[in-house]
Amino acid sequence: ALASGEGSVAGSGGMPSGTSKNETVYALLNSDGSVDRIYVVNQLIGEYTDYGTYTDIKNLSTTSVPAIEGDKITFPDANVEGGLYYQGTMTGELPLTFDIKYSLDGQPVSAESLAGAAGRLQLSISASPNEKCDPAVREGLMAQITVQLDTRCARNISAPDATIVTVGKTATISYVVLPGESGKLTVTADIHD
């Protein structure tokens, strides 16, 4: 659970007038960059019917349970202030593939060997367009790669071309990959424990 990617798209894609949908896709990655889990959070405004193939659908706004017919998802609610949010787990290809590498004091190491380690960490996350993903999806979405480090264990954090925000004991590093492009996030830090 070292990194998660986030992409969002907003639009009305054929929805009735006065309705809209905002969608954010979260991909939780394993330590090597392979996909652990993908889930989607949708915000429906105006009409609470959506289409998609999801498992584990959770209504995040109200206590209602949706009716599901094939890929049609209908919530019985009306006039939910701020829109109705729901989450669903999905499978499929992400628009990007990820490769994560680690080194400690200049030597390649596995993620598992970093527990309790000390030294100068370099974490590299490479993102490349996924040719297995539908080009219409791949070329239309941006990705935000987010890495969080505990500042009690990581100091002198550097991440060129990224944004670092520290709140309390957590440094959050954010890096954006534009639609259809490749990108590489490199994070360095002095780590202990």
Short mmCIF file of N, CA and C in Angstrom, two decimals, residues 5-13 15 20-26 39-45 50-51 54 85 90 95 136-144 179:
data_model
loop_
_atom_site.label_atom_id
_atom_site.label_comp_id
_atom_site.label_asym_id
_atom_site.label_seq_id
_atom_site.Cartn_x
_atom_site.Cartn_y
_atom_site.Cartn_z
N GLY A 5 -2.86 5.49 -7.36
CA GLY A 5 -3.05 6.41 -8.46
C GLY A 5 -4.48 6.87 -8.48
N GLU A 6 -4.68 8.04 -8.96
CA GLU A 6 -6.03 8.57 -8.95
C GLU A 6 -6.26 9.31 -10.25
N GLY A 7 -7.35 9.03 -10.91
CA GLY A 7 -7.71 9.77 -12.09
C GLY A 7 -9.14 10.21 -11.98
N SER A 8 -9.51 11.28 -12.61
CA SER A 8 -10.91 11.66 -12.56
C SER A 8 -11.34 12.20 -13.89
N VAL A 9 -12.62 12.03 -14.16
CA VAL A 9 -13.20 12.57 -15.37
C VAL A 9 -14.59 13.06 -15.01
N ALA A 10 -14.95 14.18 -15.52
CA ALA A 10 -16.28 14.71 -15.27
C ALA A 10 -16.95 14.98 -16.60
N GLY A 11 -18.22 14.71 -16.65
CA GLY A 11 -18.92 14.98 -17.89
C GLY A 11 -20.33 14.46 -17.83
N SER A 12 -21.06 14.70 -18.90
CA SER A 12 -22.46 14.29 -18.91
C SER A 12 -22.72 13.20 -19.93
N GLY A 13 -21.72 12.70 -20.61
CA GLY A 13 -21.77 11.55 -21.51
C GLY A 13 -23.14 10.98 -21.81
N MET A 15 -26.08 11.81 -20.66
CA MET A 15 -27.04 11.82 -19.55
C MET A 15 -28.12 12.87 -19.84
N SER A 20 -25.63 15.09 -14.18
CA SER A 20 -24.21 14.95 -14.50
C SER A 20 -23.61 13.87 -13.62
N LYS A 21 -22.40 13.51 -13.98
CA LYS A 21 -21.69 12.47 -13.25
C LYS A 21 -20.22 12.86 -13.14
N ASN A 22 -19.66 12.71 -11.96
CA ASN A 22 -18.23 12.87 -11.73
C ASN A 22 -17.72 11.51 -11.29
N GLU A 23 -16.59 11.11 -11.83
CA GLU A 23 -16.06 9.77 -11.55
C GLU A 23 -14.58 9.87 -11.21
N THR A 24 -14.18 9.24 -10.12
CA THR A 24 -12.77 9.17 -9.75
C THR A 24 -12.41 7.70 -9.58
N VAL A 25 -11.33 7.28 -10.24
CA VAL A 25 -10.87 5.90 -10.19
C VAL A 25 -9.63 5.86 -9.31
N TYR A 26 -9.65 4.98 -8.31
CA TYR A 26 -8.51 4.80 -7.41
C TYR A 26 -7.92 3.42 -7.66
N TYR A 39 -10.97 0.72 -7.35
CA TYR A 39 -12.35 1.09 -7.01
C TYR A 39 -12.65 2.47 -7.56
N VAL A 40 -13.93 2.69 -7.76
CA VAL A 40 -14.42 3.91 -8.39
C VAL A 40 -15.39 4.59 -7.43
N VAL A 41 -15.28 5.91 -7.32
CA VAL A 41 -16.27 6.69 -6.58
C VAL A 41 -16.97 7.58 -7.61
N ASN A 42 -18.27 7.41 -7.71
CA ASN A 42 -19.09 8.19 -8.64
C ASN A 42 -19.98 9.15 -7.87
N GLN A 43 -20.15 10.35 -8.42
CA GLN A 43 -21.10 11.31 -7.89
C GLN A 43 -22.15 11.51 -8.97
N LEU A 44 -23.39 11.20 -8.63
CA LEU A 44 -24.51 11.38 -9.56
C LEU A 44 -25.32 12.59 -9.13
N ILE A 45 -25.58 13.47 -10.08
CA ILE A 45 -26.33 14.69 -9.79
C ILE A 45 -27.57 14.72 -10.67
N ASP A 50 -27.04 4.87 -13.02
CA ASP A 50 -25.72 4.86 -13.62
C ASP A 50 -25.53 3.51 -14.30
N TYR A 51 -24.47 3.39 -15.06
CA TYR A 51 -24.16 2.14 -15.76
C TYR A 51 -22.71 1.78 -15.51
N TYR A 54 -19.65 -3.22 -11.60
CA TYR A 54 -18.95 -3.09 -10.33
C TYR A 54 -19.37 -4.22 -9.40
N TYR A 85 -23.27 9.95 -3.87
CA TYR A 85 -21.97 9.32 -4.07
C TYR A 85 -22.10 7.82 -3.81
N MET A 90 -13.95 -2.58 -9.13
CA MET A 90 -14.01 -2.99 -10.53
C MET A 90 -12.75 -3.75 -10.92
N PRO A 95 -5.38 2.83 -17.50
CA PRO A 95 -4.78 3.51 -18.66
C PRO A 95 -3.25 3.53 -18.62
N ALA A 136 -9.54 5.17 -26.16
CA ALA A 136 -10.43 6.28 -25.82
C ALA A 136 -10.34 6.59 -24.32
N VAL A 137 -10.14 5.56 -23.51
CA VAL A 137 -9.98 5.76 -22.06
C VAL A 137 -8.56 6.22 -21.77
N ARG A 138 -7.60 5.54 -22.34
CA ARG A 138 -6.18 5.80 -22.07
C ARG A 138 -5.79 7.24 -22.40
N GLU A 139 -6.29 7.76 -23.50
CA GLU A 139 -5.89 9.09 -23.95
C GLU A 139 -6.72 10.20 -23.33
N GLY A 140 -7.75 9.86 -22.59
CA GLY A 140 -8.63 10.89 -22.05
C GLY A 140 -8.48 11.15 -20.56
N LEU A 141 -7.61 10.39 -19.88
CA LEU A 141 -7.50 10.54 -18.44
C LEU A 141 -6.09 10.89 -18.01
N MET A 142 -6.00 11.71 -16.98
CA MET A 142 -4.71 11.97 -16.36
C MET A 142 -4.63 11.12 -15.10
N ALA A 143 -3.43 10.95 -14.58
CA ALA A 143 -3.26 10.18 -13.35
C ALA A 143 -2.49 11.01 -12.34
N GLN A 144 -2.86 10.87 -11.10
CA GLN A 144 -2.11 11.48 -10.00
C GLN A 144 -1.54 10.34 -9.17
N PRO A 179 -2.56 12.92 -19.82
CA PRO A 179 -3.19 11.91 -20.67
C PRO A 179 -2.29 11.45 -21.81
#
